[in-house]
Coordinates of C-alpha atoms and ligand atoms in Angstrom, one line a residue:
X1 CA -7.2 7.4 -12.6
X2 CA -5.0 10.2 -11.3
X3 CA -4.1 13.8 -12.4
X4 CA -0.4 14.2 -11.6
X5 CA 0.1 17.0 -14.1
X6 CA -2.4 19.4 -12.3
X7 CA -1.0 18.4 -8.9
X8 CA 2.5 19.2 -10.0
X9 CA 1.5 22.5 -11.6
X10 CA 0.4 23.8 -8.2
X11 CA 3.8 23.3 -6.6
X12 CA 6.0 23.6 -9.7
X13 CA 8.2 26.4 -8.4
X14 CA 9.1 24.5 -5.2
X15 CA 9.6 21.2 -6.9
X16 CA 11.7 22.6 -9.8
X17 CA 13.9 24.5 -7.3
X18 CA 14.5 21.3 -5.3
X19 CA 15.4 19.3 -8.4
X20 CA 17.8 22.0 -9.6
X21 CA 19.5 22.1 -6.2
X22 CA 20.3 18.4 -6.4
X23 CA 21.6 18.9 -10.0
X24 CA 23.7 21.9 -9.0
X25 CA 25.3 19.9 -6.2
X26 CA 25.5 16.7 -8.3
X27 CA 24.6 14.9 -5.1
X28 CA 22.6 12.3 -7.0
X29 CA 23.2 9.3 -4.7
X30 CA 22.8 9.4 -0.9
X31 CA 23.0 13.2 -1.1
X32 CA 21.8 15.6 1.7
X33 CA 18.2 15.5 0.3
X34 CA 17.9 11.8 1.2
X35 CA 18.9 12.4 4.8
X36 CA 16.6 15.4 5.0
X37 CA 13.6 13.5 3.7
X38 CA 14.4 10.5 6.0
X39 CA 14.3 12.9 9.0
X40 CA 11.0 14.5 7.8
X41 CA 9.4 11.2 7.2
X42 CA 10.5 9.9 10.6
X43 CA 8.9 12.9 12.2
X44 CA 5.7 12.6 10.2
X45 CA 5.3 8.9 11.0
X46 CA 6.6 9.3 14.6
X47 CA 8.9 6.4 14.1
X48 CA 12.5 5.9 15.2
X49 CA 14.0 4.8 11.9
X50 CA 13.1 5.3 8.3
X51 CA 15.3 3.5 5.7
X52 CA 14.7 4.9 2.2
X53 CA 15.0 2.4 -0.6
X54 CA 14.4 2.0 -4.3
X55 CA 10.7 1.0 -4.4
X56 CA 8.0 -0.6 -2.3
X57 CA 8.7 -4.1 -3.6
X58 CA 12.3 -3.8 -2.4
X59 CA 11.1 -2.5 0.9
X60 CA 9.1 -5.7 1.5
X61 CA 12.0 -7.9 0.3
X62 CA 14.5 -6.2 2.5
X63 CA 12.2 -6.4 5.5
X64 CA 11.9 -10.2 5.0
X65 CA 15.6 -10.5 4.5
X66 CA 16.2 -8.9 7.8
X67 CA 14.3 -11.6 9.7
X68 CA 16.8 -14.5 9.3
X69 CA 14.2 -16.8 7.9
X70 CA 14.9 -20.2 6.4
X71 CA 13.6 -21.6 3.1
X72 CA 10.1 -23.0 3.5
X73 CA 9.3 -20.8 6.5
X74 CA 5.7 -19.7 6.1
X75 CA 4.6 -16.1 5.7
X76 CA 0.8 -15.4 6.0
X77 CA -0.7 -12.7 3.8
X78 CA -3.9 -11.8 2.0
X79 CA -5.1 -13.4 -1.2
X80 CA -6.4 -10.0 -2.3
X81 CA -3.5 -7.6 -2.9
X82 CA -1.0 -6.4 -5.5
X83 CA 1.4 -9.1 -6.6
X84 CA 4.5 -7.5 -5.0
X85 CA 3.5 -8.8 -1.6
X86 CA 3.7 -12.5 -2.5
X87 CA 6.4 -12.0 -5.1
X88 CA 9.1 -11.2 -2.5
X89 CA 8.0 -14.2 -0.4
X90 CA 8.5 -16.5 -3.4
X91 CA 11.8 -14.8 -4.5
X92 CA 13.3 -15.6 -1.1
X93 CA 12.1 -19.2 -1.3
X94 CA 9.8 -18.7 1.6
X95 CA 6.2 -20.1 1.5
X96 CA 3.4 -17.7 1.1
X97 CA 0.3 -18.8 3.0
X98 CA -2.8 -17.0 1.7
X99 CA -5.9 -16.2 3.6
X100 CA -9.2 -14.6 2.6
X101 CA -10.3 -11.1 3.3
X102 CA -13.2 -9.3 5.1
X103 CA -16.0 -8.7 2.6
X104 CA -16.6 -5.1 3.7
X105 CA -13.1 -3.7 4.1
X106 CA -11.3 -6.0 1.6
X107 CA -8.6 -6.4 4.3
X108 CA -7.0 -9.6 5.6
X109 CA -9.4 -11.5 8.0
X110 CA -7.6 -11.9 11.4
X111 CA -9.6 -15.1 12.2
X112 CA -8.4 -16.6 9.0
X113 CA -4.9 -15.6 9.8
X114 CA -5.1 -17.5 13.1
X115 CA -6.5 -20.6 11.5
X116 CA -3.6 -20.6 9.0
X117 CA -0.8 -20.6 11.6
X118 CA 1.4 -23.7 11.7
X119 CA 4.7 -24.6 13.4
X120 CA 6.5 -23.1 10.3
X121 CA 4.8 -19.7 10.4
X122 CA 7.2 -16.9 11.0
X123 CA 5.6 -13.7 10.0
X124 CA 2.3 -12.0 8.9
X125 CA 2.2 -9.4 6.2
X126 CA -1.1 -7.5 6.6
X127 CA -1.7 -5.2 3.6
X128 CA -3.6 -2.0 4.3
X129 CA -5.5 -2.2 1.1
X130 CA -6.9 0.8 -0.8
X131 CA -6.1 3.3 2.0
X132 CA -7.3 1.9 5.3
X133 CA -5.8 -0.1 8.0
X134 CA -6.3 -3.8 8.3
X135 CA -7.5 -4.8 11.8
X136 CA -4.0 -4.4 13.0
X137 CA -5.0 -4.6 16.7
X138 CA -6.3 -8.2 16.2
X139 CA -3.3 -9.1 14.1
X140 CA -0.9 -7.9 16.8
X141 CA -2.7 -10.0 19.4
X142 CA -2.3 -13.1 17.2
X143 CA 1.3 -12.3 16.5
X144 CA 2.1 -11.9 20.1
X145 CA 0.4 -15.1 21.1
X146 CA 2.3 -17.1 18.5
X147 CA 5.5 -15.1 18.6
X148 CA 5.4 -14.0 14.9
X149 CA 6.8 -11.0 13.1
X150 CA 4.5 -8.4 11.5
X151 CA 5.5 -6.6 8.4
X152 CA 2.9 -4.0 7.4
X153 CA 2.5 -3.3 3.7
X154 CA 1.5 0.3 3.8
X155 CA 2.1 1.0 0.1
X156 CA -1.5 2.1 -0.4
X157 CA -2.3 3.7 2.9
X158 CA 0.5 6.1 3.9
X159 CA -0.9 8.8 6.3
X160 CA -3.8 6.7 7.6
X161 CA -4.2 6.5 11.4
X162 CA -5.3 3.6 13.5
X163 CA -6.6 4.1 17.1
X164 CA -6.0 1.2 19.4
X165 CA -9.4 0.2 20.8
X166 CA -7.8 -0.8 24.1
X167 CA -5.5 2.2 24.9
X168 CA -7.2 4.8 22.7
X169 CA -3.8 5.7 21.4
X170 CA -3.6 6.8 17.7
X171 CA -0.6 6.1 15.5
X172 CA 0.2 6.1 11.8
X173 CA -0.3 2.8 10.3
X174 CA 2.9 1.1 9.3
X175 CA 4.3 1.8 12.8
X176 CA 2.4 -0.9 14.6
X177 CA 4.3 -4.0 13.4
X178 CA 8.0 -4.8 13.6
X179 CA 8.5 -3.3 10.2
X180 CA 6.4 -1.1 7.9
X181 CA 6.9 -0.8 4.2
X182 CA 5.7 1.8 1.7
X183 CA 6.0 2.8 -1.9
X184 CA 6.5 6.2 -3.6
X185 CA 5.4 5.0 -7.0
X186 CA 4.0 8.2 -8.7
X187 CA 0.3 7.3 -8.4
X188 CA 0.6 6.3 -4.7
X189 CA -0.7 8.9 -2.1
X190 CA 2.8 10.2 -1.6
X191 CA 4.2 9.8 -5.1
X192 CA 7.7 10.6 -6.4
X193 CA 8.5 11.4 -10.0
X194 CA 9.8 7.9 -10.5
X195 CA 10.3 4.9 -8.3
X196 CA 10.9 5.1 -4.6
X197 CA 10.2 3.3 -1.3
X198 CA 10.8 3.2 2.4
X199 CA 11.0 0.8 5.3
X200 CA 10.3 1.9 8.9
X201 CA 10.8 0.4 12.3
X202 CA 11.1 1.3 16.0
X203 CA 13.5 -1.6 16.5
X204 CA 17.2 -0.5 16.5
X205 CA 18.6 -3.9 15.6
X206 CA 16.3 -4.4 12.7
X207 CA 17.0 -0.9 11.5
X208 CA 20.8 -1.5 11.6
X209 CA 20.4 -4.7 9.7
X210 CA 18.1 -3.2 7.0
X211 CA 20.4 -0.2 6.5
X212 CA 23.1 -2.8 5.8
X213 CA 21.0 -4.9 3.5
X214 CA 19.9 -2.0 1.2
X215 CA 23.6 -1.1 0.8
X216 CA 25.2 -4.4 -0.3
X217 CA 25.3 -5.7 3.2
X218 CA 28.0 -3.3 4.3
X219 CA 28.4 -0.7 7.0
X220 CA 32.2 -0.2 6.5
X221 CA 32.9 0.4 2.8
X222 CA 33.9 -2.8 1.0
X223 CA 33.4 -5.0 4.1
X224 CA 30.3 -7.1 3.5
X225 CA 28.7 -8.7 6.6
X226 CA 25.4 -9.7 5.0
X227 CA 24.2 -10.6 1.6
X228 CA 22.5 -7.4 0.6
X229 CA 21.0 -5.7 -2.4
X230 CA 21.4 -2.3 -4.1
X231 CA 18.3 -0.4 -3.2
X232 CA 18.5 3.4 -2.9
X233 CA 16.1 6.3 -3.1
X234 CA 17.9 8.7 -5.3
X235 CA 18.4 12.3 -4.2
X236 CA 16.1 13.9 -6.8
X237 CA 13.2 11.7 -5.7
X238 CA 14.0 12.4 -2.0
X239 CA 14.0 16.2 -2.7
X240 CA 10.6 16.0 -4.4
X241 CA 9.2 13.8 -1.7
X242 CA 10.3 16.1 1.1
X243 CA 8.2 18.9 -0.5
X244 CA 5.3 16.6 -1.3
X245 CA 5.3 15.3 2.3
X246 CA 4.3 18.8 3.5
X247 CA 1.2 18.5 1.3
X248 CA 0.3 14.9 2.2
X249 CA -2.3 15.7 4.8
X250 CA -4.0 18.2 2.4
X251 CA -3.9 15.6 -0.4
X252 CA -5.5 13.1 2.0
X253 CA -8.2 15.6 2.8
X254 CA -8.9 16.2 -0.9
X255 CA -9.2 12.4 -1.4
X256 CA -11.5 12.0 1.5
X257 CA -13.7 14.9 0.2
X258 CA -13.9 13.3 -3.2
X259 CA -14.8 9.9 -1.6
X260 CA -17.6 11.7 0.4
X261 CA -19.0 13.1 -2.9
X262 CA -19.1 9.6 -4.4
X263 CA -20.5 8.0 -1.3
X264 CA -23.3 10.5 -1.3
X265 CA -24.1 10.1 -5.0
X266 CA -24.3 6.3 -4.7
X267 CA -25.8 6.1 -1.2
X268 CA -28.3 3.3 -0.7
X269 CA -28.2 2.2 -4.3
X270 CA -29.3 -1.4 -4.5
X271 CA -26.7 -2.3 -7.1
X272 CA -23.7 -0.4 -5.7
X273 CA -21.9 -0.9 -2.4
X274 CA -19.8 2.1 -1.4
X275 CA -16.5 1.6 0.5
X276 CA -16.8 0.7 4.2
X277 CA -14.3 2.1 6.6
X278 CA -13.3 -0.3 9.3
X279 CA -13.5 0.5 13.0
X280 CA -10.6 2.4 14.5
X281 CA -9.0 3.4 11.2
X282 CA -9.1 6.5 9.0
X283 CA -9.3 6.0 5.2
X284 CA -6.9 7.8 2.9
X285 CA -8.6 6.5 -0.3
X286 CA -5.7 5.4 -2.4
X287 CA -8.5 3.8 -4.3
X288 CA -12.2 4.4 -4.4
X289 CA -13.6 1.0 -4.9
X290 CA -17.2 0.0 -5.4
X291 CA -18.7 -3.5 -5.2
X292 CA -21.2 -4.0 -8.0
X293 CA -24.2 -6.2 -7.5
X294 CA -25.8 -7.6 -10.7
X295 CA -24.2 -5.1 -13.0
X296 CA -22.4 -5.9 -16.3
X297 CA -18.9 -4.7 -15.2
X298 CA -17.3 -4.8 -18.6
X299 CA -20.3 -2.9 -20.1
X300 CA -20.0 -0.3 -17.4
X301 CA -16.3 0.2 -18.0
X302 CA -16.9 0.5 -21.7
X303 CA -19.7 3.0 -21.1
X304 CA -17.3 5.1 -19.0
X305 CA -14.4 4.8 -21.4
X306 CA -16.7 6.0 -24.2
X307 CA -17.3 9.2 -22.2
X308 CA -13.5 9.6 -21.5
X309 CA -13.8 8.4 -17.9
X310 CA -11.2 6.1 -16.5
X311 CA -12.0 3.1 -14.3
X312 CA -9.9 0.1 -13.2
X313 CA -10.2 -3.3 -11.6
X314 CA -8.0 -3.9 -8.6
X315 CA -7.5 -6.9 -8.8
X316 CA -9.1 -9.0 -11.5
X317 CA -7.3 -12.3 -10.7
X318 CA -6.8 -13.5 -7.1
X319 CA -3.2 -14.4 -6.2
X320 CA -3.9 -18.1 -6.0
X321 CA -5.2 -18.2 -9.5
X322 CA -2.2 -16.3 -11.0
X323 CA -0.3 -18.4 -13.5
X324 CA 3.1 -17.9 -11.8
X325 CA 1.7 -18.7 -8.4
X326 CA -0.4 -21.7 -9.1
X327 CA 0.2 -24.1 -6.2
X328 CA -1.3 -27.6 -5.5
X329 CA -2.2 -26.3 -2.1
X330 CA -4.8 -24.0 -3.5
X331 CA -7.7 -24.3 -6.0
X332 CA -10.5 -22.1 -7.3
X333 CA -13.1 -21.7 -4.5
X334 CA -10.6 -21.7 -1.6
X335 CA -10.9 -17.9 -1.1
X336 CA -14.6 -17.2 -1.9
X337 CA -14.6 -13.6 -0.8
X338 CA -11.5 -12.7 -2.7
X339 CA -12.9 -14.5 -5.7
X340 CA -16.2 -12.8 -5.5
X341 CA -14.6 -9.3 -5.1
X342 CA -12.3 -9.9 -8.0
X343 CA -15.3 -10.4 -10.2
X344 CA -17.4 -7.5 -8.8
X345 CA -15.2 -4.5 -7.8
X346 CA -14.6 -1.4 -9.8
X347 CA -12.4 1.6 -8.9
X348 CA -13.3 5.1 -10.0
X349 CA -10.8 8.0 -10.5
X350 CA -9.7 9.3 -7.1
X351 CA -7.0 11.9 -6.7
X352 CA -6.2 15.3 -5.3
X353 CA -7.5 17.3 -8.3
X354 CA -11.1 16.2 -8.6
X355 CA -13.8 18.9 -8.6
X356 CA -17.5 18.4 -7.9
X357 CA -18.1 19.1 -11.6
X358 CA -15.8 16.3 -12.8
X359 CA -17.3 14.0 -10.1
X360 CA -20.8 14.8 -11.2
X361 CA -20.0 13.7 -14.8
X362 CA -18.5 10.4 -13.4
X363 CA -21.4 9.6 -11.1
X364 CA -24.0 10.6 -13.7
X365 CA -22.3 8.3 -16.2
X366 CA -22.1 5.4 -13.7
X367 CA -25.8 5.8 -12.7
X368 CA -27.0 6.1 -16.3
X369 CA -25.5 2.7 -17.0
X370 CA -26.4 1.0 -13.8
X371 CA -30.0 2.3 -13.8
X372 CA -30.8 1.7 -17.4
Ligands
PLP401 C1 2.5 -0.4 -5.1 C2 2.4 -1.6 -4.1 C3 3.6 -2.3 -3.8 C4 4.9 -2.1 -4.5 O1 5.4 -0.8 -4.7 P1 6.4 -0.5 -5.9 O2 7.0 0.8 -5.4 O3 5.6 -0.4 -7.1 O4 7.4 -1.6 -5.9 C5 3.5 -3.2 -2.8 N1 2.4 -3.5 -2.2 C6 1.2 -2.9 -2.5 C7 0.0 -3.3 -1.8 C8 1.2 -1.9 -3.5 O5 0.1 -1.3 -3.8

């Protein structure tokens, strides 16, 4: 689905140098490279505080830990996302409240969010799925009305912009809510060479608290004011990310061009719906996801695999039907759009190293099967 080897080979000199510097200094934990990357990322996002951490799942967990929530407080999120989003809610003994998504953008439906609010609701976690912003403007309105926190899960959409339809002001997504979270898992749009994550906020108090939580709940060494965790971005990853951040906008452009090629090849096909970009957001195409209409999906995947072409299903089982998350509050049929999408979506390879030649092979193979 991605080609990280070719991507690395183009910046090998710079990356190898940065890694060797960290090794030469033996500054593996909280070294200068972490601080440098933190500053670069704050500048890139135009946000006051970035708190690097060990991975995107920790970022979400630490964000929730910072909000002083009580067991059984309700957190509203989408039924169509990667498991990490609800996993951390469950781990903290909070109650995940799921809502369905918009059929075109696959992102959380703000009207459904508002319907799901109860006296116990404390926060909303919109996930900017596949590379574009959820309708964050509508979600902010709802959160303000009901006095709720917003934690944005930006693991799949780092670098995407959202333009406020009221003020016309454009900002990076992940900087609209109280807290934004992202992941540097290698296949994410800004990928490390291992695990990594970050939390961002413009709120000084939340930033202080989260800095403490990621570091065993301490600010002064061996004095622990909060129950924390050990969640660090290591210096080698930070040094790599600081270099890759310079290329992020080029990487985004390459992904957008690849998406445009696919869109064109599948345009107006009766059995294929190409990705729809929502109003006010850019799309950074973490995934390129088609909705199939009356196509044997398994057969198509096998046909592609036979030609050496990767494809994947994000996500085959909606959260409320996952074994570990079965809940008497929910049953099959409760989230019809999510359930339909989980049966009909397919994602094609999308990354920074695609060429029109490779893409032609992929689109020819898809069309050969779908049209047969
Ligand atoms: C990848 C991802 C995460 C978790 O990130 P990790 O770094 O793998 O822990 C969280 N949410 C979403 C939507 C993701 O895609």
